[in-house]
Short mmCIF file of C-alpha atoms and ligand atoms in Angstrom, two decimals:
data_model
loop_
_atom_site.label_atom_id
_atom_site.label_comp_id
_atom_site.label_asym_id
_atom_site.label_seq_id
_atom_site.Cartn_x
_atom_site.Cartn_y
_atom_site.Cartn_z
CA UNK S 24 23.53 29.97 -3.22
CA UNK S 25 19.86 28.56 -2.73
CA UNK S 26 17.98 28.57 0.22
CA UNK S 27 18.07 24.86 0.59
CA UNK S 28 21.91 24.77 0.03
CA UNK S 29 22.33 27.61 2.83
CA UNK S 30 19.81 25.36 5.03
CA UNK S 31 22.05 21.95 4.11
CA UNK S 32 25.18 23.72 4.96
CA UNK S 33 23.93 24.90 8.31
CA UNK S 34 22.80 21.78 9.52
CA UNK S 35 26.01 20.06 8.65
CA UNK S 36 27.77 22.24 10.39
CA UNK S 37 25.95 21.58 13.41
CA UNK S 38 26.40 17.62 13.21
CA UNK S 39 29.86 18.44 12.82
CA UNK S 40 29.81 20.62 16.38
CA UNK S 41 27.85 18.36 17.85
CA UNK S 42 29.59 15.45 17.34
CA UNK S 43 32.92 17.12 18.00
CA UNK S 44 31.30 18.10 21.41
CA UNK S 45 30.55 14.32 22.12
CA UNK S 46 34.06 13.82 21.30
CA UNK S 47 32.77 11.35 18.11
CA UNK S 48 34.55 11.26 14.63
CA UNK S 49 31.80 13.54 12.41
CA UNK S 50 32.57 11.07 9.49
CA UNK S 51 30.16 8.06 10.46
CA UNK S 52 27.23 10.55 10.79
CA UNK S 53 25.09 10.05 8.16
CA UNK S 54 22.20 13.07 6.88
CA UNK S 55 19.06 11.83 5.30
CA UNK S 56 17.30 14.72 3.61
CA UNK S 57 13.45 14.14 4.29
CA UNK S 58 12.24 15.41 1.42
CA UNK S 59 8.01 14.23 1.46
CA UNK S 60 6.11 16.64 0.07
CA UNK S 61 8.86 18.06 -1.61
CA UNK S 62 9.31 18.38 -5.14
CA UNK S 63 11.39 17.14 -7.39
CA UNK S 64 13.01 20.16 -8.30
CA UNK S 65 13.71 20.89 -4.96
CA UNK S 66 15.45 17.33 -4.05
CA UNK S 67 17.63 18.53 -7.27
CA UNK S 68 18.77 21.68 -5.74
CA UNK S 69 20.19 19.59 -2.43
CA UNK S 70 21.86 16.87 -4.78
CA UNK S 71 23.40 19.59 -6.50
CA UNK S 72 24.13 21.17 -3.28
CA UNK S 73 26.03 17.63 -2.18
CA UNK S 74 23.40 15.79 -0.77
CA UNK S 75 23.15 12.14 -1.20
CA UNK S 76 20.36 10.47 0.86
CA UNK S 77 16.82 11.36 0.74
CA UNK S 78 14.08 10.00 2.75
CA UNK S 79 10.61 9.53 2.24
CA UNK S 80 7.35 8.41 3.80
CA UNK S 81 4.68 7.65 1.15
CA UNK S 82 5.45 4.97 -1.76
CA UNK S 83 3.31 6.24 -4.45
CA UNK S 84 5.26 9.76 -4.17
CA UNK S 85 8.17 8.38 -3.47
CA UNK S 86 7.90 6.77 -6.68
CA UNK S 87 7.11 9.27 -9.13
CA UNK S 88 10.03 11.35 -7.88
CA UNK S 89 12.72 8.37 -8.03
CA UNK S 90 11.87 8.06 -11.73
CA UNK S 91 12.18 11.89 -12.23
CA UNK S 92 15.48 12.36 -10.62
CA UNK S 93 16.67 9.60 -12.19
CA UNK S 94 20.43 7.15 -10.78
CA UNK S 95 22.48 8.67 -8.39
CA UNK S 96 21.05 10.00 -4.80
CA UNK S 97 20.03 6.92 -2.23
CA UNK S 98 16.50 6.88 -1.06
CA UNK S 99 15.39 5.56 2.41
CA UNK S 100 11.91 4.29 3.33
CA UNK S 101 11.06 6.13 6.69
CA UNK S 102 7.97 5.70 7.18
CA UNK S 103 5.03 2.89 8.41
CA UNK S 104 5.31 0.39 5.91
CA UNK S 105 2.36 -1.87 4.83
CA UNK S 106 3.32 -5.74 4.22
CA UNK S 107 1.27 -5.34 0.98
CA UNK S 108 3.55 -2.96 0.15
CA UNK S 109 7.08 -4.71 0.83
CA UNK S 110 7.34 -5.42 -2.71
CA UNK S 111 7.54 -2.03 -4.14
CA UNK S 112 9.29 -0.51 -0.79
CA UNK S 113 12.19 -3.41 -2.22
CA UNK S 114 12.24 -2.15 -5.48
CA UNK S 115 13.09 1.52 -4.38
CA UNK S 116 14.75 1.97 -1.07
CA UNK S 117 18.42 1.08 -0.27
CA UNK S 118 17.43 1.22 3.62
CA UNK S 119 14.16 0.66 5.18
CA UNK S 120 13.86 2.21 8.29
CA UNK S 121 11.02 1.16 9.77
CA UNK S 122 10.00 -2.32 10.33
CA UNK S 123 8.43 -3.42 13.89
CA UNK S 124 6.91 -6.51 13.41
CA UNK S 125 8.04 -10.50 11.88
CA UNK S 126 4.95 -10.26 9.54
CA UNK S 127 6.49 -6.69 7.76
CA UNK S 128 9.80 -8.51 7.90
CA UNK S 129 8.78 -11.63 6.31
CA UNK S 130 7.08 -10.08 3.66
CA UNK S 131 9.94 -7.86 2.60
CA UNK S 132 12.13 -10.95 2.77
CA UNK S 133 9.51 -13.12 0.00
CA UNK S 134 10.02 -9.22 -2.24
CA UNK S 135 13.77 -9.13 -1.70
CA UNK S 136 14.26 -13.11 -2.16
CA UNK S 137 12.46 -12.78 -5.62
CA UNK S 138 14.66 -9.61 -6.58
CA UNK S 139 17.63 -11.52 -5.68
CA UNK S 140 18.35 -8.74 -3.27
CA UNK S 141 20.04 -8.43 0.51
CA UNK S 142 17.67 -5.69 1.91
CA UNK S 143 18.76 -3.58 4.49
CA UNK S 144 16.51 -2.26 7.25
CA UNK S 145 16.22 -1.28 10.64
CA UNK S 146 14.52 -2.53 13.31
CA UNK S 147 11.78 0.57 14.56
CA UNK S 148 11.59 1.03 18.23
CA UNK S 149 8.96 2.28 20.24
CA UNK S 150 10.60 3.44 23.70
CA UNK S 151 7.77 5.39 25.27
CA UNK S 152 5.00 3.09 24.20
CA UNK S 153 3.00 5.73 22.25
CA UNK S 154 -0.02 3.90 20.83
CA UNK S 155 -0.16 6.23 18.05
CA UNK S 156 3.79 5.48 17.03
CA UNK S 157 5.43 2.47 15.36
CA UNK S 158 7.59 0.29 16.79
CA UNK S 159 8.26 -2.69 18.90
CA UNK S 160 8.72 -2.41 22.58
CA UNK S 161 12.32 -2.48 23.74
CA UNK S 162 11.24 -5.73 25.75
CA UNK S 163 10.87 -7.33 22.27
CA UNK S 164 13.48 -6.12 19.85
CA UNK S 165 15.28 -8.84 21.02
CA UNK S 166 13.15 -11.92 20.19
CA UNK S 167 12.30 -9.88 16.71
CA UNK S 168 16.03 -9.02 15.39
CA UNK S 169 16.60 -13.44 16.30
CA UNK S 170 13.83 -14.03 13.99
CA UNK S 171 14.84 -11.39 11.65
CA UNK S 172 18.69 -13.01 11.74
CA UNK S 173 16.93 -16.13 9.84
CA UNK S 174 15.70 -14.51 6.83
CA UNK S 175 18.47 -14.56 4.19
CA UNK S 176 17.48 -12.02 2.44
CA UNK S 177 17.18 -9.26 5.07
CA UNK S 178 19.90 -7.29 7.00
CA UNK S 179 19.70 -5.36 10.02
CA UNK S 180 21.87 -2.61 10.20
CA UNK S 181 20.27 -1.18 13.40
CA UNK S 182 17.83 0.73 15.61
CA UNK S 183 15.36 3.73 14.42
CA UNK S 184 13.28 5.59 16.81
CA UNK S 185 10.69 8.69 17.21
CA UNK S 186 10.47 9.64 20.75
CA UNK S 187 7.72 11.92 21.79
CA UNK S 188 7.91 15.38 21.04
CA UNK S 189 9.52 17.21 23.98
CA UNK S 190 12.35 19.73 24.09
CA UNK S 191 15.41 18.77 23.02
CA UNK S 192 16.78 17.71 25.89
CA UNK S 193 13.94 15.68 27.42
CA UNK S 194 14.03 13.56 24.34
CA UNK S 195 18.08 13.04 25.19
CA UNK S 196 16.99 9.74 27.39
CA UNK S 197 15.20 8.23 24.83
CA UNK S 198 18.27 8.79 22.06
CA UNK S 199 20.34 7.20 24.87
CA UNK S 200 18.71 4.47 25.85
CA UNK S 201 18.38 3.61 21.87
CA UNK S 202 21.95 3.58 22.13
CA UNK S 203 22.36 1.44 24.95
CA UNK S 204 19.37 -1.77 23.65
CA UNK S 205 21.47 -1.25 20.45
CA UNK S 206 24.80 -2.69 22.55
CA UNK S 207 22.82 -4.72 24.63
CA UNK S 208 21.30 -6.32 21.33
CA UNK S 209 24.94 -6.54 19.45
CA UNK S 210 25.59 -9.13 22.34
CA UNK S 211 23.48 -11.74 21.16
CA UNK S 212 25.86 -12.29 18.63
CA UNK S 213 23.56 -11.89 15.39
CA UNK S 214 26.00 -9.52 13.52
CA UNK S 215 26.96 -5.77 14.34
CA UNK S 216 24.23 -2.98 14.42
CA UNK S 217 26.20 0.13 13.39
CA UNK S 218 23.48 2.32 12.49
CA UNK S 219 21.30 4.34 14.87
CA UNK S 220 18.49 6.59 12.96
CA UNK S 221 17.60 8.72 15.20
CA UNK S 222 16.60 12.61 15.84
CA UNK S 223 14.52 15.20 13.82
CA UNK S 224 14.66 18.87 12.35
CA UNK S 225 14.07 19.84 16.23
CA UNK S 226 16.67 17.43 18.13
CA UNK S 227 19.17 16.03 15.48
CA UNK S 228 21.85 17.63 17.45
CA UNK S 229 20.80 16.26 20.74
CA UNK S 230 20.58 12.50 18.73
CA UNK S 231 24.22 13.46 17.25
CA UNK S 232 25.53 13.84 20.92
CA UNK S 233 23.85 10.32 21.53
CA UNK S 234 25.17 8.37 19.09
CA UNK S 235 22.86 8.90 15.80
CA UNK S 236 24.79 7.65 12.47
CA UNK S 237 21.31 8.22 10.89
CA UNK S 238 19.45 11.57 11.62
CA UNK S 239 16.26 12.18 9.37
CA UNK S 240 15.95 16.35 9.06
CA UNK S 241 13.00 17.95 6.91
CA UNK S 242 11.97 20.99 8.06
CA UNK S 243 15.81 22.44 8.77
CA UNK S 244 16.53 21.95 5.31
CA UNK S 245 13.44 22.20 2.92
CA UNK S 246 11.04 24.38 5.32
CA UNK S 247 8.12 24.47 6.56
CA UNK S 248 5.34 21.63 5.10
C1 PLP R 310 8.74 13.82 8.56
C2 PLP R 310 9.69 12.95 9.27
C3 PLP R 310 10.97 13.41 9.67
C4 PLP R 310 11.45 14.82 9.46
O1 PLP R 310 10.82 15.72 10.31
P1 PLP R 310 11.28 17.25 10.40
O2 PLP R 310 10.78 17.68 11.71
O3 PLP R 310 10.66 17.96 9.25
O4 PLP R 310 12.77 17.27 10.31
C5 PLP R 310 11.82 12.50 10.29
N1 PLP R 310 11.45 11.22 10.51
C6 PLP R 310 10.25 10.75 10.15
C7 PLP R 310 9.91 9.32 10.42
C8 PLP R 310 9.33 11.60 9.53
O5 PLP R 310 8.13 11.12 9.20
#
Protein backbone atom coordinates (compact mmCIF):
# COMPACT_ATOMS: atom_id res chain seq x y z
CA UNK A 1 0.00 0.00 0.00
CA UNK A 2 1.04 3.75 -0.76
CA UNK A 3 1.78 6.24 1.58
CA UNK A 4 -1.23 8.26 0.77
CA UNK A 5 -3.55 5.15 1.04
CA UNK A 6 -1.93 4.32 4.60
CA UNK A 7 -2.48 8.23 5.42
CA UNK A 8 -6.39 7.98 3.96
CA UNK A 9 -6.99 4.94 5.95
CA UNK A 10 -5.76 6.45 9.16
CA UNK A 11 -7.69 9.40 9.06
CA UNK A 12 -10.86 7.54 8.38
CA UNK A 13 -10.44 5.64 11.05
CA UNK A 14 -10.26 8.46 13.26
CA UNK A 15 -13.62 10.14 11.92
CA UNK A 16 -15.01 6.90 12.54
CA UNK A 17 -13.73 7.04 16.51
CA UNK A 18 -14.52 10.28 16.76
CA UNK A 19 -17.79 10.29 15.73
CA UNK A 20 -18.57 7.08 17.56
CA UNK A 21 -17.28 9.01 20.69
CA UNK A 22 -19.89 11.84 20.00
CA UNK A 23 -22.30 9.11 19.82
CA UNK A 24 -23.04 10.29 15.81
CA UNK A 25 -23.72 7.73 12.94
CA UNK A 26 -19.98 7.86 11.02
CA UNK A 27 -22.00 7.54 7.70
CA UNK A 28 -23.05 11.34 7.15
CA UNK A 29 -19.37 12.39 7.63
CA UNK A 30 -18.12 13.38 4.59
CA UNK A 31 -13.84 13.55 3.75
CA UNK A 32 -12.72 16.07 1.25
CA UNK A 33 -9.15 15.30 0.23
CA UNK A 34 -7.39 18.82 -0.13
CA UNK A 35 -5.28 18.06 -2.65
CA UNK A 36 -3.67 21.96 -3.86
CA UNK A 37 -0.44 21.66 -4.78
CA UNK A 38 -0.75 18.19 -5.31
CA UNK A 39 -0.30 16.42 -8.40
CA UNK A 40 -2.24 14.68 -10.43
CA UNK A 41 -0.72 11.51 -9.99
CA UNK A 42 -1.00 11.77 -6.52
CA UNK A 43 -4.98 12.64 -6.44
CA UNK A 44 -4.91 9.18 -8.58
CA UNK A 45 -3.32 7.17 -5.94
CA UNK A 46 -6.27 8.36 -3.23
CA UNK A 47 -9.10 7.68 -5.91
CA UNK A 48 -7.66 4.44 -6.33
CA UNK A 49 -7.28 4.17 -2.70
CA UNK A 50 -11.36 4.98 -2.41
CA UNK A 51 -11.41 8.48 -2.22
CA UNK A 52 -14.07 10.45 -3.82
CA UNK A 53 -13.98 14.22 -3.02
CA UNK A 54 -11.13 16.43 -3.59
CA UNK A 55 -10.82 19.98 -2.72
CA UNK A 56 -9.04 22.73 -4.08
CA UNK A 57 -8.17 26.38 -3.67
CA UNK A 58 -6.80 27.90 -6.91
CA UNK A 59 -8.99 27.70 -10.28
CA UNK A 60 -6.35 27.72 -12.82
CA UNK A 61 -4.79 24.46 -11.05
CA UNK A 62 -7.71 23.19 -10.23
CA UNK A 63 -8.40 23.12 -13.77
CA UNK A 64 -5.63 21.53 -15.41
CA UNK A 65 -5.91 18.63 -12.99
CA UNK A 66 -9.87 18.08 -13.51
CA UNK A 67 -9.11 17.59 -17.21
CA UNK A 68 -6.22 15.15 -16.40
CA UNK A 69 -8.04 12.92 -14.08
CA UNK A 70 -10.72 12.91 -16.15
CA UNK A 71 -15.11 11.81 -14.83
CA UNK A 72 -15.46 10.27 -11.71
CA UNK A 73 -14.02 11.94 -8.26
CA UNK A 74 -16.17 15.26 -7.07
CA UNK A 75 -14.23 18.42 -6.73
CA UNK A 76 -15.06 21.20 -4.17
CA UNK A 77 -14.09 24.88 -4.44
CA UNK A 78 -12.57 25.75 -0.92
CA UNK A 79 -11.11 28.53 -1.25
CA UNK A 80 -11.72 32.72 -1.62
CA UNK A 81 -13.53 32.95 -4.65
CA UNK A 82 -13.38 36.04 -6.98
CA UNK A 83 -16.93 37.13 -8.56
CA UNK A 84 -14.96 37.35 -11.87
CA UNK A 85 -14.34 34.04 -11.41
CA UNK A 86 -17.93 32.49 -10.59
CA UNK A 87 -18.18 31.41 -14.04
CA UNK A 88 -15.45 28.96 -14.25
CA UNK A 89 -15.75 27.99 -10.31
CA UNK A 90 -19.59 26.78 -11.95
CA UNK A 91 -18.19 24.93 -14.56
CA UNK A 92 -15.96 22.72 -12.20
CA UNK A 93 -17.05 22.37 -8.65
CA UNK A 94 -20.06 20.29 -7.43
CA UNK A 95 -19.87 22.35 -3.98
CA UNK A 96 -18.55 25.73 -3.40
CA UNK A 97 -17.56 26.23 -0.10
CA UNK A 98 -16.87 29.51 0.35
CA UNK A 99 -19.07 32.33 -0.44
CA UNK A 100 -19.46 35.39 2.19
CA UNK A 101 -20.91 38.02 0.45
CA UNK A 102 -24.54 38.73 -1.98
CA UNK A 103 -22.18 40.16 -4.73
CA UNK A 104 -20.06 36.44 -4.93
CA UNK A 105 -23.50 34.90 -4.67
CA UNK A 106 -25.14 36.78 -7.35
CA UNK A 107 -22.54 36.34 -9.66
CA UNK A 108 -22.37 32.58 -9.35
CA UNK A 109 -26.15 32.59 -9.71
CA UNK A 110 -25.91 34.78 -13.51
CA UNK A 111 -22.86 31.53 -14.25
CA UNK A 112 -25.11 28.78 -12.93
CA UNK A 113 -28.48 30.35 -14.51
CA UNK A 114 -26.68 30.34 -17.99
CA UNK A 115 -25.38 26.62 -17.41
CA UNK A 116 -28.79 25.66 -16.56
CA UNK A 117 -27.36 24.48 -13.31
CA UNK A 118 -28.62 24.36 -9.36
CA UNK A 119 -25.22 25.23 -7.69
CA UNK A 120 -24.56 24.19 -4.41
CA UNK A 121 -22.53 26.19 -1.91
CA UNK A 122 -22.03 27.10 1.47
CA UNK A 123 -22.35 30.02 3.20
CA UNK A 124 -18.42 30.93 4.76
CA UNK A 125 -18.43 32.12 8.27
CA UNK A 126 -16.13 34.20 9.96
CA UNK A 127 -16.66 33.55 13.88
CA UNK A 128 -13.63 35.25 15.35
CA UNK A 129 -13.63 38.23 13.06
CA UNK A 130 -10.09 37.67 11.67
CA UNK A 131 -9.52 40.47 9.15
CA UNK A 132 -7.24 38.36 7.29
CA UNK A 133 -10.07 35.36 6.92
CA UNK A 134 -13.21 35.09 4.77
CA UNK A 135 -16.41 35.10 5.87
CA UNK A 136 -19.44 36.90 7.02
CA UNK A 137 -19.98 37.70 10.61
CA UNK A 138 -22.36 35.38 12.42
CA UNK A 139 -24.54 38.64 13.02
CA UNK A 140 -25.11 38.54 9.23
CA UNK A 141 -25.41 35.03 7.91
CA UNK A 142 -28.79 35.50 8.51
CA UNK A 143 -29.83 38.48 6.32
CA UNK A 144 -27.26 36.82 3.57
CA UNK A 145 -28.65 33.02 3.39
CA UNK A 146 -32.59 35.25 2.97
CA UNK A 147 -31.08 36.88 0.07
CA UNK A 148 -29.29 33.88 -1.06
CA UNK A 149 -32.91 31.80 -0.69
CA UNK A 150 -34.05 34.14 -3.79
CA UNK A 151 -31.64 33.16 -6.32
CA UNK A 152 -33.00 30.12 -8.21
CA UNK A 153 -30.17 28.92 -9.23
CA UNK A 154 -28.16 28.62 -6.00
CA UNK A 155 -28.50 26.16 -3.03
CA UNK A 156 -27.26 26.36 0.34
CA UNK A 157 -26.43 23.29 1.83
CA UNK A 158 -24.76 24.90 4.91
CA UNK A 159 -22.08 26.54 7.04
CA UNK A 160 -18.07 26.44 6.37
CA UNK A 161 -15.67 27.90 8.74
CA UNK A 162 -11.72 28.39 9.54
CA UNK A 163 -11.31 29.31 13.08
CA UNK A 164 -8.00 30.60 14.18
CA UNK A 165 -5.29 28.35 14.62
CA UNK A 166 -5.20 27.18 18.25
CA UNK A 167 -4.94 23.70 19.73
CA UNK A 168 -7.39 21.47 19.08
CA UNK A 169 -9.43 21.99 21.68
CA UNK A 170 -9.52 25.80 21.87
CA UNK A 171 -10.84 25.76 18.38
CA UNK A 172 -13.80 23.22 19.84
CA UNK A 173 -16.03 26.59 20.62
CA UNK A 174 -15.81 27.86 17.39
CA UNK A 175 -16.85 24.22 15.65
CA UNK A 176 -19.72 24.46 18.18
CA UNK A 177 -21.02 27.51 17.89
CA UNK A 178 -20.97 26.81 13.86
CA UNK A 179 -23.18 24.17 14.84
CA UNK A 180 -25.48 25.99 16.86
CA UNK A 181 -26.04 29.52 14.02
CA UNK A 182 -26.47 26.50 11.66
CA UNK A 183 -29.89 25.45 13.85
CA UNK A 184 -30.57 28.78 14.72
CA UNK A 185 -30.47 29.63 10.85
CA UNK A 186 -32.59 26.28 9.80
CA UNK A 187 -35.40 28.17 11.80
CA UNK A 188 -36.03 30.77 9.44
CA UNK A 189 -37.56 28.32 7.42
CA UNK A 190 -35.43 28.74 4.06
CA UNK A 191 -34.79 24.94 3.58
CA UNK A 192 -32.52 22.50 5.72
CA UNK A 193 -28.70 23.16 6.11
CA UNK A 194 -27.30 19.63 6.54
CA UNK A 195 -23.82 20.25 5.84
CA UNK A 196 -21.23 21.70 8.22
CA UNK A 197 -17.51 22.00 6.58
CA UNK A 198 -15.59 22.34 9.13
CA UNK A 199 -12.01 21.28 10.74
CA UNK A 200 -8.45 20.80 9.25
CA UNK A 201 -5.46 18.23 9.07
CA UNK A 202 -4.85 19.54 12.84
CA UNK A 203 -8.56 19.48 14.39
CA UNK A 204 -10.82 17.36 12.02
CA UNK A 205 -11.43 15.15 14.91
CA UNK A 206 -12.32 17.84 17.30
CA UNK A 207 -14.87 19.29 14.21
CA UNK A 208 -16.11 15.46 13.90
CA UNK A 209 -17.09 15.54 17.69
CA UNK A 210 -18.93 18.92 16.80
CA UNK A 211 -20.94 18.07 14.20
CA UNK A 212 -18.70 18.41 10.84
CA UNK A 213 -20.41 16.40 7.77
CA UNK A 214 -17.65 18.22 5.75
CA UNK A 215 -13.99 18.14 7.10
CA UNK A 216 -11.29 19.48 4.55
CA UNK A 217 -7.78 17.40 5.50
CA UNK A 218 -4.46 18.06 3.40
CA UNK A 219 -1.60 17.66 5.21
CA UNK A 220 -2.86 14.18 7.12
CA UNK A 221 -3.22 12.66 3.91
CA UNK A 222 -0.85 14.06 1.14
CA UNK A 223 2.00 15.61 3.54
CA UNK A 224 3.66 18.25 4.11
CA UNK A 225 3.29 21.38 1.29
C1 LIG B 1 -5.36 24.12 2.74
C2 LIG B 1 -6.72 24.11 3.32
C3 LIG B 1 -7.18 23.02 4.10
C4 LIG B 1 -6.33 21.82 4.45
O1 LIG B 1 -5.35 22.13 5.39
P1 LIG B 1 -4.44 21.00 6.05
O2 LIG B 1 -3.97 21.62 7.30
O3 LIG B 1 -3.35 20.70 5.08
O4 LIG B 1 -5.31 19.81 6.29
C5 LIG B 1 -8.49 23.06 4.57
N1 LIG B 1 -9.31 24.10 4.29
C6 LIG B 1 -8.90 25.15 3.56
C7 LIG B 1 -9.86 26.26 3.30
C8 LIG B 1 -7.60 25.19 3.06
O5 LIG B 1 -7.21 26.26 2.36
Amino acid sequence: MNQVAKNLEEVRKRIEAAARRAGRDPAPVKLVAVSKTVDAGRIKEAWDAGQQIFGENYLQEAKAKIETLGPGPAWHFIGHLQSNKAKAAVELFGLIHGVDSLKLARALEKAAAQMGKVQEILIQVNQAGEASKSGVNPEAAAGLLRDIAALPHLRVKGLMTMPPFLDPDEVRPYFRSLNELRDRLEQLDLGTLPELSMGMSGDYEVAVEEGATLVRVGTAIFGKR
